[in-house]
Coordinates of C-alpha atoms and ligand atoms in Angstrom, one line a residue:
Chain A
M1 CA 0.0 0.1 0.7
W2 CA 3.0 2.3 -0.3
E3 CA 2.1 3.3 -3.3
L4 CA -0.8 4.3 -2.6
I5 CA 0.5 6.7 1.1
Q6 CA 2.6 8.1 -1.0
S7 CA -0.3 9.5 -3.7
N8 CA -1.9 10.2 -0.3
K9 CA 0.7 12.5 0.9
R10 CA 1.2 13.8 -2.8
K11 CA -2.8 15.1 -2.3
S12 CA -2.5 16.9 0.6
L13 CA -0.1 18.9 -0.9
I14 CA -2.1 19.7 -4.2
L15 CA -5.2 20.2 -1.4
F16 CA -2.8 22.7 0.6
F17 CA -1.7 24.3 -2.3
G18 CA -5.3 24.3 -4.8
M19 CA -7.4 25.5 -1.4
G20 CA -4.0 28.4 -0.4
A21 CA -4.3 30.1 -3.7
L22 CA -8.6 29.7 -3.4
L23 CA -8.3 31.1 -0.3
I24 CA -5.8 34.0 -1.6
L25 CA -8.3 34.6 -4.8
I26 CA -10.8 35.2 -2.3
G27 CA -8.8 37.2 -0.3
Y28 CA -8.2 39.7 -3.3
V29 CA -12.0 39.6 -4.8
F30 CA -13.4 40.6 -1.2
G31 CA -11.5 43.0 -0.8
S32 CA -10.8 44.6 -3.8
F33 CA -15.3 44.8 -3.1
Y34 CA -15.0 46.7 0.1
N35 CA -11.9 49.1 -1.2
P36 CA -11.3 48.9 -5.1
E37 CA -7.4 51.5 -5.0
S38 CA -6.6 49.0 -1.8
G39 CA -8.0 46.3 -0.6
G40 CA -7.3 43.8 -2.8
A41 CA -3.6 43.7 -1.9
V42 CA -5.4 43.9 2.0
G43 CA -7.1 40.7 1.5
I44 CA -4.6 39.0 -0.1
F45 CA -2.3 39.7 2.8
F46 CA -5.5 39.3 5.0
A47 CA -5.5 35.4 3.6
I48 CA -2.3 34.4 3.4
I49 CA -2.2 35.3 7.0
L50 CA -4.9 32.8 7.8
W51 CA -4.1 30.3 5.1
M52 CA -0.8 30.0 7.6
I53 CA -1.8 30.2 10.4
L54 CA -4.8 27.5 9.2
S55 CA -1.8 25.4 8.2
T56 CA -0.4 25.4 10.8
I57 CA -2.5 24.9 13.3
S58 CA -4.3 22.0 10.6
Y59 CA -0.9 19.8 11.4
F60 CA -0.7 20.8 15.0
A61 CA -4.1 20.8 16.4
G62 CA -6.3 20.4 13.7
S63 CA -7.6 16.6 14.8
K64 CA -8.1 18.3 18.2
I65 CA -10.2 21.5 17.0
L66 CA -12.5 18.9 14.9
L67 CA -12.9 16.9 17.8
A68 CA -14.0 19.2 20.4
V69 CA -16.2 21.2 17.4
S70 CA -17.7 17.7 17.5
G71 CA -18.2 17.6 21.3
A72 CA -16.3 14.6 21.3
K73 CA -14.7 12.9 24.5
E74 CA -11.9 10.8 24.8
V75 CA -12.2 7.6 26.7
T76 CA -10.9 5.2 28.4
K77 CA -11.4 0.9 29.0
D78 CA -13.9 0.7 31.9
V79 CA -16.2 3.9 30.3
H80 CA -16.7 0.8 27.6
P81 CA -15.8 -2.0 27.4
Q82 CA -16.4 -3.0 24.3
L83 CA -15.5 -0.1 22.0
Y84 CA -11.9 -0.2 23.3
N85 CA -12.1 -4.4 22.9
V86 CA -13.3 -4.0 19.2
V87 CA -10.2 -0.8 18.0
E88 CA -7.8 -2.8 20.4
E89 CA -8.8 -6.0 17.7
M90 CA -8.9 -4.1 14.5
K91 CA -5.6 -1.9 15.4
I92 CA -3.8 -6.0 15.5
A93 CA -5.6 -7.0 12.4
S94 CA -4.4 -4.3 10.4
G95 CA -1.3 -4.2 11.9
V96 CA -1.2 -0.3 12.9
P97 CA 1.4 -0.3 15.3
Y98 CA -0.2 2.8 17.4
F99 CA -3.2 2.4 19.5
P100 CA -5.8 5.1 18.0
K101 CA -7.6 7.7 20.8
I102 CA -10.9 6.7 21.4
Y103 CA -13.8 9.6 21.3
I104 CA -17.4 9.5 22.0
I105 CA -19.7 12.1 20.8
D106 CA -22.9 11.9 22.8
D107 CA -25.2 11.9 20.3
P108 CA -28.4 9.7 19.5
S109 CA -27.5 9.1 15.9
P110 CA -25.5 7.2 14.6
N111 CA -21.9 7.6 13.3
A112 CA -18.2 7.7 13.4
F113 CA -15.1 9.4 12.0
A114 CA -11.5 9.0 12.4
T115 CA -8.6 11.9 12.9
G116 CA -5.4 13.0 13.4
V117 CA -1.9 14.3 11.8
K118 CA -0.1 10.9 11.5
P119 CA -0.7 7.5 12.6
E120 CA 0.6 8.1 16.0
N121 CA -1.7 10.6 17.4
S122 CA -4.8 9.4 15.1
A123 CA -8.1 9.5 16.9
I124 CA -11.5 7.7 16.6
A125 CA -14.5 8.9 17.4
V126 CA -17.8 7.6 18.0
T127 CA -21.3 8.7 18.5
S128 CA -23.2 7.4 21.9
G129 CA -26.1 6.4 18.9
L130 CA -23.7 4.4 17.0
L131 CA -22.8 2.2 20.4
S132 CA -26.9 1.5 20.8
T133 CA -27.9 0.5 17.4
L134 CA -25.2 -1.9 16.1
N135 CA -24.0 -5.1 17.3
R136 CA -20.3 -6.4 18.0
Y137 CA -19.7 -7.4 13.7
E138 CA -21.8 -4.7 12.2
L139 CA -19.5 -3.1 15.2
Q140 CA -16.4 -3.4 13.7
G141 CA -16.8 -3.2 10.4
V142 CA -17.1 0.7 11.1
V143 CA -14.4 0.7 13.4
A144 CA -12.0 -1.2 10.5
H145 CA -13.1 1.5 8.0
E146 CA -11.6 4.0 10.5
I147 CA -9.0 2.5 11.1
S148 CA -8.4 1.9 7.3
H149 CA -8.2 5.5 7.2
I150 CA -5.8 6.2 9.5
V151 CA -3.4 3.5 7.8
N152 CA -4.0 5.0 4.5
R153 CA -2.8 8.1 5.7
D154 CA -6.1 9.2 4.7
I155 CA -6.8 11.2 7.7
L156 CA -4.0 13.7 7.1
L157 CA -5.9 14.9 4.0
M158 CA -9.1 14.6 5.6
T159 CA -8.2 16.9 8.6
F160 CA -6.6 19.4 6.1
A161 CA -9.9 19.3 3.5
G162 CA -11.9 19.7 7.0
M163 CA -10.0 22.8 8.2
M164 CA -9.6 24.8 4.8
L165 CA -13.2 24.4 4.3
G166 CA -14.0 26.2 7.0
A167 CA -12.0 28.6 6.5
I168 CA -14.1 29.6 3.3
T169 CA -17.1 28.3 4.6
L170 CA -16.3 31.4 7.3
M171 CA -15.1 34.3 5.0
S172 CA -18.4 33.8 2.8
E173 CA -20.1 34.5 5.9
V174 CA -18.0 37.2 6.7
F175 CA -18.5 39.1 3.4
F176 CA -22.4 38.1 3.2
R177 CA -22.7 39.8 7.1
G178 CA -20.7 42.9 6.2
L179 CA -22.9 43.0 2.9
Y180 CA -25.8 42.6 4.8
F181 CA -25.1 45.9 7.6
G182 CA -24.5 48.1 4.1
G183 CA -20.4 48.3 4.0
G184 CA -19.5 47.7 0.8
S185 CA -21.8 50.1 -1.2
R186 CA -20.9 53.2 1.2
Y187 CA -17.3 52.5 0.9
R188 CA -17.2 52.3 -3.3
S189 CA -19.9 55.3 -3.5
K190 CA -17.5 57.8 -2.1
S191 CA -14.1 55.9 -3.5
S192 CA -15.8 55.9 -7.1
S193 CA -13.8 57.3 -10.3
K194 CA -15.1 57.2 -14.0
N195 CA -12.9 54.3 -15.2
S196 CA -12.8 52.6 -12.7
G197 CA -16.7 52.1 -12.3
Q198 CA -16.9 48.9 -15.0
G199 CA -13.9 47.0 -13.4
Q200 CA -16.3 48.0 -9.8
I201 CA -18.5 45.9 -11.4
I202 CA -16.9 42.7 -12.4
I203 CA -15.7 42.6 -8.8
M204 CA -18.6 42.8 -7.4
I205 CA -20.0 40.0 -9.5
L206 CA -17.0 37.7 -8.9
A207 CA -17.2 38.6 -6.0
L208 CA -20.9 37.7 -5.3
V209 CA -20.2 34.8 -7.2
L210 CA -16.8 33.6 -4.9
A211 CA -18.6 33.9 -2.2
I212 CA -21.7 31.4 -3.3
L213 CA -19.7 29.0 -5.0
G214 CA -16.7 29.4 -3.5
P215 CA -17.7 26.9 -0.4
I216 CA -19.2 24.7 -3.0
L217 CA -15.9 24.7 -5.2
A218 CA -13.9 23.7 -2.2
Q219 CA -16.6 21.0 -1.5
L220 CA -15.9 19.8 -4.8
F221 CA -12.5 20.0 -5.0
Y222 CA -12.7 17.8 -1.7
F223 CA -14.8 15.3 -3.9
A224 CA -12.5 14.8 -6.4
I225 CA -9.8 13.3 -4.3
S226 CA -11.8 11.6 -1.7
R227 CA -14.5 9.6 -2.7
K228 CA -12.4 6.9 -4.4
R229 CA -11.0 7.1 -0.1
E230 CA -14.2 5.5 0.9
Y231 CA -14.5 2.4 -1.6
L232 CA -10.9 2.0 -0.8
A233 CA -11.9 1.7 3.2
D234 CA -14.6 -0.3 2.9
A235 CA -12.7 -3.0 0.8
S236 CA -10.1 -2.7 3.8
A237 CA -12.7 -2.8 6.3
A238 CA -13.9 -6.3 4.9
R239 CA -11.1 -7.7 4.6
L240 CA -9.9 -7.1 7.8
T241 CA -13.1 -8.5 9.4
R242 CA -13.5 -11.2 6.8
Y243 CA -17.4 -10.6 7.6
P244 CA -18.8 -7.5 4.8
E245 CA -21.9 -8.2 6.3
G246 CA -20.5 -6.2 9.4
L247 CA -20.0 -3.0 7.9
A248 CA -22.5 -3.2 5.0
N249 CA -25.5 -4.2 8.2
A250 CA -24.2 -1.0 10.0
L251 CA -23.9 1.3 7.1
E252 CA -27.6 0.1 6.7
K253 CA -28.3 1.6 9.5
I254 CA -26.6 4.1 9.9
A255 CA -28.6 5.5 6.9
N256 CA -31.8 4.4 8.1
S257 CA -31.2 6.3 11.4
S258 CA -34.3 8.9 12.0
Y259 CA -31.6 11.1 14.0
K260 CA -29.8 13.9 12.8
L261 CA -26.2 14.6 14.3
R262 CA -26.7 17.4 16.1
S263 CA -23.1 19.1 16.0
A264 CA -22.8 17.7 12.1
N265 CA -21.7 20.8 10.1
K266 CA -20.2 21.6 6.3
V267 CA -17.0 21.1 7.5
T268 CA -16.9 18.4 9.7
A269 CA -19.4 16.1 7.5
P270 CA -17.1 15.1 4.7
M271 CA -15.1 13.4 7.7
Y272 CA -17.7 10.9 9.0
I273 CA -18.2 7.3 7.5
V274 CA -22.2 8.3 6.3
N275 CA -22.3 12.0 5.5
P276 CA -24.4 13.0 7.9
L277 CA -26.0 16.2 6.4
K278 CA -27.4 14.4 3.1
R279 CA -30.9 15.5 2.4
E280 CA -33.1 13.2 0.5
G281 CA -34.2 14.5 -3.5
M282 CA -31.2 17.0 -3.3
K283 CA -29.2 17.2 -6.8
L284 CA -27.1 19.1 -5.7
A285 CA -26.7 18.5 -2.4
D286 CA -25.6 14.8 -4.6
L287 CA -23.3 16.8 -6.8
T288 CA -20.9 18.1 -4.1
S289 CA -21.8 14.9 -1.8
T290 CA -18.0 13.9 -0.3
H291 CA -19.2 10.7 -0.4
P292 CA -20.7 7.6 -2.6
P293 CA -24.0 6.7 -2.2
I294 CA -24.5 4.5 0.2
S295 CA -26.7 2.5 -1.2
E296 CA -24.1 1.4 -3.7
R297 CA -21.4 0.8 -1.3
I298 CA -23.5 -2.0 0.5
K299 CA -24.0 -3.4 -2.5
I300 CA -20.7 -4.2 -3.1
L301 CA -20.2 -5.7 0.2
R302 CA -23.3 -8.1 0.0
A303 CA -21.7 -9.5 -3.6
L304 CA -18.6 -9.7 -1.8
Q305 CA -19.3 -13.4 -1.6
Q306 CA -16.6 -15.1 -2.9
G307 CA -13.4 -13.8 -1.2
V308 CA -12.5 -10.4 0.7
S309 CA -9.4 -9.7 -1.0
Y310 CA -8.9 -6.2 -2.4
K311 CA -8.4 -8.0 -6.0
D312 CA -12.6 -9.0 -5.6
Y313 CA -13.7 -5.7 -4.5
Q314 CA -12.2 -4.0 -7.5
K315 CA -14.2 -6.9 -9.7
V316 CA -17.5 -6.7 -7.5
F317 CA -17.3 -2.5 -7.8
E318 CA -16.6 -2.8 -11.2
M319 CA -19.6 -4.7 -11.7
I320 CA -21.4 -2.9 -9.8
H321 CA -20.7 0.6 -11.1
G322 CA -21.1 -1.1 -14.5
K323 CA -18.0 0.7 -15.8
K324 CA -14.0 0.1 -15.6
E325 CA -12.3 2.5 -12.5
K326 CA -9.6 1.7 -10.7
I327 CA -10.2 1.7 -6.9
I328 CA -7.7 -0.6 -5.1
P329 CA -3.6 0.6 -6.1
D330 CA -1.9 -2.1 -7.6
S331 CA 0.2 -3.3 -5.6
A332 CA -2.7 -4.1 -3.7
L333 CA -4.5 -6.2 -6.8
T334 CA -1.2 -8.6 -6.5
E335 CA -1.9 -10.1 -3.1
S336 CA -2.5 -13.7 -4.1
I337 CA -4.1 -15.0 -0.6
P338 CA -7.1 -16.0 -0.9
V339 CA -9.9 -14.3 1.9
A340 CA -12.7 -16.2 2.4
P341 CA -15.5 -14.3 3.7
I342 CA -17.1 -15.7 7.6
M343 CA -19.5 -17.5 6.9
G344 CA -22.3 -18.0 9.7
L345 CA -22.0 -15.1 12.0
A346 CA -25.6 -14.0 11.5
N347 CA -27.1 -16.4 13.6
Q348 CA -24.4 -14.8 16.9
N349 CA -26.2 -11.5 16.3
K350 CA -29.7 -12.6 17.6
S351 CA -28.1 -12.7 20.9
F352 CA -27.6 -9.0 20.5
S353 CA -29.8 -7.2 22.9
H354 CA -30.6 -3.7 22.0
V355 CA -31.7 -2.6 26.0
D356 CA -28.5 -3.8 26.7
A357 CA -26.5 -1.8 24.1
K358 CA -28.8 1.5 25.0
R359 CA -27.8 1.0 28.5
E360 CA -24.1 0.7 28.4
A361 CA -24.3 3.5 25.1
N362 CA -25.6 5.3 28.3
D363 CA -23.4 4.2 31.0
A364 CA -20.5 5.1 28.7
V365 CA -21.9 8.6 28.8
M366 CA -23.0 9.2 32.0
K367 CA -19.1 8.1 33.0
L368 CA -17.6 10.9 30.7
N369 CA -19.8 13.6 32.4
D370 CA -18.7 12.4 36.0
Y371 CA -21.6 10.3 37.6
K372 CA -20.6 8.4 39.8
F373 CA -21.6 4.6 40.2
I374 CA -22.8 2.5 42.9
N375 CA -23.3 -1.0 42.7
C376 CA -26.0 -1.6 46.0
K377 CA -25.6 -5.6 46.8
C378 CA -29.9 -5.4 46.2
G379 CA -29.2 -5.0 42.9
V380 CA -29.8 -1.4 42.2
R381 CA -26.9 0.4 40.7
I382 CA -27.2 3.9 41.5
K383 CA -25.9 5.9 39.3
I384 CA -25.0 9.6 41.0
P385 CA -24.5 13.5 38.3
P386 CA -21.5 15.3 39.2
D387 CA -23.4 18.2 41.3
Y388 CA -25.6 16.0 43.7
N389 CA -24.3 17.9 47.1
Q390 CA -25.9 15.3 50.3
P391 CA -23.2 13.9 51.2
I392 CA -25.2 9.8 51.6
V393 CA -27.5 8.5 48.9
V394 CA -29.8 5.5 50.7
C395 CA -30.6 3.0 48.1
P396 CA -34.8 3.0 47.6
R397 CA -34.7 -0.6 47.6
C398 CA -32.9 -2.0 50.5
G399 CA -32.1 0.9 52.5
T400 CA -28.7 0.7 52.2
R401 CA -26.7 3.9 53.6
H402 CA -23.8 5.0 50.9
Q403 CA -21.5 7.8 51.9
L404 CA -20.2 9.4 49.2
G405 CA -17.1 11.0 48.2
Chain B
M1 CA -31.5 16.4 35.9
N2 CA -33.2 18.6 37.9
C3 CA -36.4 17.5 39.4
P4 CA -39.1 19.7 38.3
V5 CA -40.6 20.5 42.1
C6 CA -37.9 21.2 44.4
K7 CA -34.8 22.2 41.5
E8 CA -32.4 19.8 43.2
P9 CA -30.2 17.4 41.1
M10 CA -31.9 13.6 40.8
I11 CA -30.1 10.3 41.2
I12 CA -30.7 7.7 38.7
L13 CA -31.9 4.0 39.8
E14 CA -31.5 1.3 37.9
L15 CA -33.2 -1.8 38.2
N16 CA -33.9 -4.7 35.7
K17 CA -32.2 -3.5 32.8
V18 CA -34.6 -0.1 33.9
E19 CA -33.8 3.2 34.5
I20 CA -36.2 5.9 36.9
D21 CA -34.7 9.3 38.1
F22 CA -35.4 10.2 41.7
C23 CA -35.4 12.8 44.0
P24 CA -33.9 11.9 47.4
N25 CA -35.0 15.7 48.1
C26 CA -38.9 14.8 47.6
S27 CA -39.0 11.8 46.2
G28 CA -40.5 12.2 42.9
I29 CA -40.2 9.9 40.6
W30 CA -39.3 10.7 36.8
L31 CA -39.8 8.0 34.1
D32 CA -38.6 8.9 30.6
E33 CA -40.1 8.2 27.6
G34 CA -36.7 6.1 26.1
E35 CA -37.0 4.2 29.6
L36 CA -41.2 4.0 29.5
E37 CA -40.6 1.9 25.5
L38 CA -37.2 0.1 26.9
L39 CA -39.9 -1.4 29.6
Y40 CA -42.2 -2.3 26.9
S41 CA -40.1 -3.1 23.9
I42 CA -38.6 -6.1 25.9
D43 CA -41.0 -8.7 25.1
K44 CA -44.7 -6.3 24.0
P45 CA -43.8 -4.7 20.8
D46 CA -47.3 -3.3 20.1
N47 CA -49.1 0.1 21.5
E48 CA -49.9 -0.8 25.5
L49 CA -47.2 2.3 26.1
Q50 CA -49.6 4.8 24.3
K51 CA -53.3 2.6 25.9
L52 CA -51.9 4.0 29.3
F53 CA -52.0 7.9 29.5
Q54 CA -56.1 9.7 28.9
Q55 CA -55.8 13.3 29.3
T56 CA -57.7 14.6 31.4
T57 CA -59.2 18.4 32.7
S58 CA -60.7 17.6 35.9
S59 CA -57.3 18.3 38.1
K60 CA -57.1 21.5 39.7
E61 CA -53.6 20.3 41.2
K62 CA -50.0 22.9 40.6
S63 CA -48.8 21.9 37.2
Y64 CA -45.2 21.2 36.8
K65 CA -42.2 21.9 34.1
C66 CA -40.9 18.9 32.3
P67 CA -37.1 19.3 33.2
I68 CA -36.0 18.3 29.6
C69 CA -38.2 20.7 27.5
R70 CA -39.5 23.1 30.5
K71 CA -42.3 22.9 28.8
R72 CA -45.8 22.9 31.5
M73 CA -47.1 19.2 31.8
I74 CA -50.4 18.1 31.3
K75 CA -52.7 16.6 33.6
T76 CA -52.9 12.6 32.9
Q77 CA -54.8 9.6 33.8
F78 CA -53.2 6.6 34.0
S79 CA -54.7 3.1 33.4
N80 CA -57.7 4.1 34.5
T81 CA -57.2 4.8 38.7
D82 CA -57.4 7.7 40.4
L83 CA -53.5 8.3 39.8
I84 CA -52.8 11.9 37.8
L85 CA -50.4 12.4 36.9
D86 CA -48.1 15.0 34.5
R87 CA -47.1 14.1 31.6
C88 CA -44.6 15.9 28.4
P89 CA -46.7 17.7 25.8
Q90 CA -43.5 16.5 23.7
N91 CA -44.0 13.4 25.1
H92 CA -40.2 13.4 27.3
G93 CA -41.8 11.1 30.6
I94 CA -44.0 11.1 33.1
W95 CA -43.8 12.6 36.5
F96 CA -45.0 10.9 40.3
D97 CA -45.6 12.9 42.9
K98 CA -44.4 10.9 46.5
G99 CA -48.1 11.4 47.0
E100 CA -47.9 9.7 43.7
L101 CA -45.6 7.2 44.3
E102 CA -47.4 6.3 47.7
K103 CA -50.6 5.2 45.9
V104 CA -49.0 3.4 42.6
L105 CA -47.9 1.2 45.9
T106 CA -51.1 0.4 46.9
I107 CA -52.8 0.3 43.5
K108 CA -54.1 -3.2 42.1
S109 CA -52.5 -3.2 39.0
N110 CA -54.5 -4.0 35.6
S111 CA -52.5 -6.1 32.6
S112 CA -51.0 -2.8 30.9
S113 CA -50.2 -1.2 34.0
E114 CA -48.2 -3.7 35.5
K115 CA -44.9 -3.6 34.5
I116 CA -44.1 0.1 35.5
L117 CA -46.4 -0.8 39.1
A118 CA -43.9 -3.9 39.1
L119 CA -41.2 -2.2 38.5
L120 CA -41.9 0.7 40.9
K121 CA -43.1 -1.4 43.7
D122 CA -39.8 -3.2 43.6
M123 CA -37.7 -0.6 43.7
F124 CA -39.4 1.4 46.5
S125 CA -39.8 -1.8 48.2
Y126 CA -37.6 0.3 51.5
N127 CA -39.7 3.5 51.3
K128 CA -42.5 1.5 51.5
S129 CA -41.8 -0.9 54.5
Q130 CA -40.6 2.2 56.4
E131 CA -43.7 4.4 55.9
A132 CA -45.7 1.2 57.1
E133 CA -43.8 1.4 60.8
Ligands
ZN501 ZN1 -30.2 -1.4 47.6
ZN502 ZN1 -37.0 16.9 44.6
ZN503 ZN1 -40.7 18.0 27.2

């Protein structure tokens, strides 16, 4: 997979300079819009500064910021043992030498993402909704998909893209707000001279077009290099777990969930395993979608009946997609060992209890929020919020007085 | 979550996989809608839960605000008994006052209210024995 990692590093550089150029262009046009004489230069100056600051922040703290914006909290093994075990299994299976940090987002909508600049400081974040709706095999599929993003060095690309997308979206919002308060037109009428009039109209139109299209353009730009990555991560997950049905079921459950992810926004949306901002029947959303259609991803995974090697995935992809397109890099296709999918796990899924999964996920969120847990000898579990200020709590079932603190 | 009556933080009690929010200060009980659904989905998937509550206008009790959405709760008759409970208009859950809990513990349950009553009777068996003395 070396060539893939190299190509991803190259793409990160293209993205880095491409987004920078777009940012500078937007800076120039917006600046000129507000002040035709010197605004362009000022705009460029601020855009370059912003770009440099953002790149530095992205590299050193991008994943921390994205995790914080998503409301993710880091967890230890005792907060959610099953999640920890699944991550451990997939880490070993994938051969990554570093243990990714595990985060939980308190949100009933099931979803997950991976972030980080290097595998050493990578992180996997899942929502509590994901933990309460997926069984062990489905969770394995999702975690394997996210681990694959880490192994393939997709996370640097995603983190950079997320930060740049955020900057462009922010700039166009600031521009529109400025327009709304009438700043632009007032300055322009004062400084207008006859020969700059026509150029000013062009700048004005250009600024409006950029303000509207900039964020979409940035997203399209990202889309161009991100679509294959989702397929590839699916292929790697099928191979790692040897149980493609697990990820297929998980994707189906995520897509069918009626909850909306509260913390999702335009910036973080492309990072998730399933785009949380999808709206049905919207053509523009389809066009700028950072993910391949989920139904197609599920169809490919379910068609992996003969084997789960990269070669099998490529074959099935072409069959379902109807045209030749390289999803898997050449070096991975030469893999000769046949990897058969595991059968018969479906029976074990029946032992999955929604009540248990939901209880476990809710407990994890409470532990993250510093609740104290007391197991009374009578069988009652008492969960005490951090703002509870009484020194004792009496079990209402057996009368045991539990000392706190 | 804070108690809708005395605004103190409530503790959470879990028994047989169902959670109850309990105010140790005023002995009020909050049953979350999700928990009620859990209680009724374990073996019976039908819509038994909805049949448990009938809206009533006959009560003159003070009504409280839902601890989740802060909307004023509506008075609801519980399963053909003389129990009047507070229920969130947006279905976040139901609230039992201390007095209501005491009534619950003496009620003979019909089939659909049985689960809630059995849970509450089991959970608060110590409180009940205390009051008998
Ligand atoms: Zn006890
Ligand atoms: Zn109270
Ligand atoms: Zn409510």
